[in-house]
Amino acid sequence: MHDLDQMPGHLIRRLQQIAVAVFHAEVEAVGFDMTPVQFAALVRVSENPGIDQITLAGLIAYDRTTIAGVVDRLVQKGFLSRAVSEKDRRAKVLHMTDTGNEALTRLRPAVDKAQDVMLSGLDRQEAEDFMRLLHKATEAVNGLSRAPLRSASKAAEKT
Amino acid sequence: MHDLDQMPGHLIRRLQQIAVAVFHAEVEAVGFDMTPVQFAALVRVSENPGIDQITLAGLIAYDRTTIAGVVDRLVQKGFLSRAVSEKDRRAKVLHMTDTGNEALTRLRPAVDKAQDVMLSGLDRQEAEDFMRLLHKATEAVNGLSRAPLRSASKAAEKT
DNA sequence: TTAAAATTGACAGCATGCTGATTATCAGTA
DNA sequence: TACTGATAATCAGCATGCTGTCAATTTTAA
């Protein structure tokens, strides 16, 4: 199996590359400048107000050294607020701002559309199969990266 | 569809992240320090001796501003040689070195193994289906990124 | 209670990928 | 031939992601 085009890793990289481009295009069309990673972080914070950075990273499988920069940019855009936790002075807790909630509302349709575009080459049944296999493949090897996906378990809700 | 875990873009990013980690692990196990992108470039140069950087970029869907750095590192490792083309003084043509060919031979088994690990959560039939859908989905949206895949057409064979 | 271990966050440094600009060269045409 | 446009490569700058290290703080254990 020495044909590059038949290697899963090569095809996955390519699809990810296209997915990011599609995301940017759709999001820009509604007047925002946001990356897929920033969007995912925003969604998770809105679902878990008061979450700390490490727990957030686990929820989306980001490396802990990556999450800081992502949050930085969201704070700078005025979408998130960041404050030292009262319960653990090492931790910083995150909350949505009004601007952030507004942005999320306006972004969702664009992001949904981007998902459709990514899979536009597949019919309904194929897309469903593909998603199922993606899920299954990903779960089986979740622990193999430095930043595994972690369940929310103790996702916060306080300042 | 507002569940992040059901969004193709999110799952694709995750699988790509894992795929890279698996690749690194397998390649390191045989004593090399090489990225998936560097490996793909090496394979394509070995298949197309004397290729220029732009054509190489098209064969693997890299952005033209990314390929330079990738080639730089392969040249520095002694795996590739780079020289100004005699036919077009703008272009730089690439050739494998003996070291590069040796490395490729030793890397292939590790890379093959990495592909298996990536899809270890799927059985034979599922893996086959997944690859078919990956191919189909990718081809349909190939043109949507700045760096689309381009066929070899005029891949070179001279200095 | 004090020492060791774990945790949170940050930093430097490297490697993709992208946007946008610039330089050098080549090709086609007026 | 001289001008125009296209092309190959590079560069600056930004945003993921990673490795590895460090400081501050909390938790656990001796």
Tab-separated table of C-alpha atoms (C1' of nucleotides) in Angstrom, chain A residues 35 37-38 63-66 70 73 88-90 146, chain D residues 14-22 24-27:
chain	number	residue	atom	x	y	z
A	35	THR	CA	-11.475	29.921	13.331
A	37	VAL	CA	-11.114	26.092	17.008
A	38	GLN	CA	-12.278	29.413	18.407
A	63	ASP	CA	-3.483	20.709	24.038
A	64	ARG	CA	-3.177	22.770	27.199
A	65	THR	CA	-0.487	24.913	25.637
A	66	THR	CA	-2.788	25.729	22.718
A	70	VAL	CA	-7.232	30.549	21.668
A	73	ARG	CA	-8.030	35.860	21.122
A	88	ASP	CA	-8.414	27.786	43.135
A	89	ARG	CA	-6.088	30.670	42.562
A	90	ARG	CA	-4.159	28.701	39.924
A	146	ARG	CA	-1.231	14.339	23.903
D	14	DC	C1'	-0.985	35.299	12.090
D	15	DA	C1'	-3.274	30.942	14.118
D	16	DT	C1'	-3.214	26.229	15.331
D	17	DG	C1'	-0.750	22.218	17.527
D	18	DC	C1'	3.095	20.042	19.329
D	19	DT	C1'	7.534	19.197	22.904
D	20	DG	C1'	9.567	20.613	26.909
D	21	DT	C1'	10.203	23.590	30.751
D	22	DC	C1'	8.914	26.557	34.534
D	24	DA	C1'	2.576	29.275	41.444
D	25	DT	C1'	-0.669	26.862	43.869
D	26	DT	C1'	-3.182	22.997	45.724
D	27	DT	C1'	-3.533	18.308	47.270
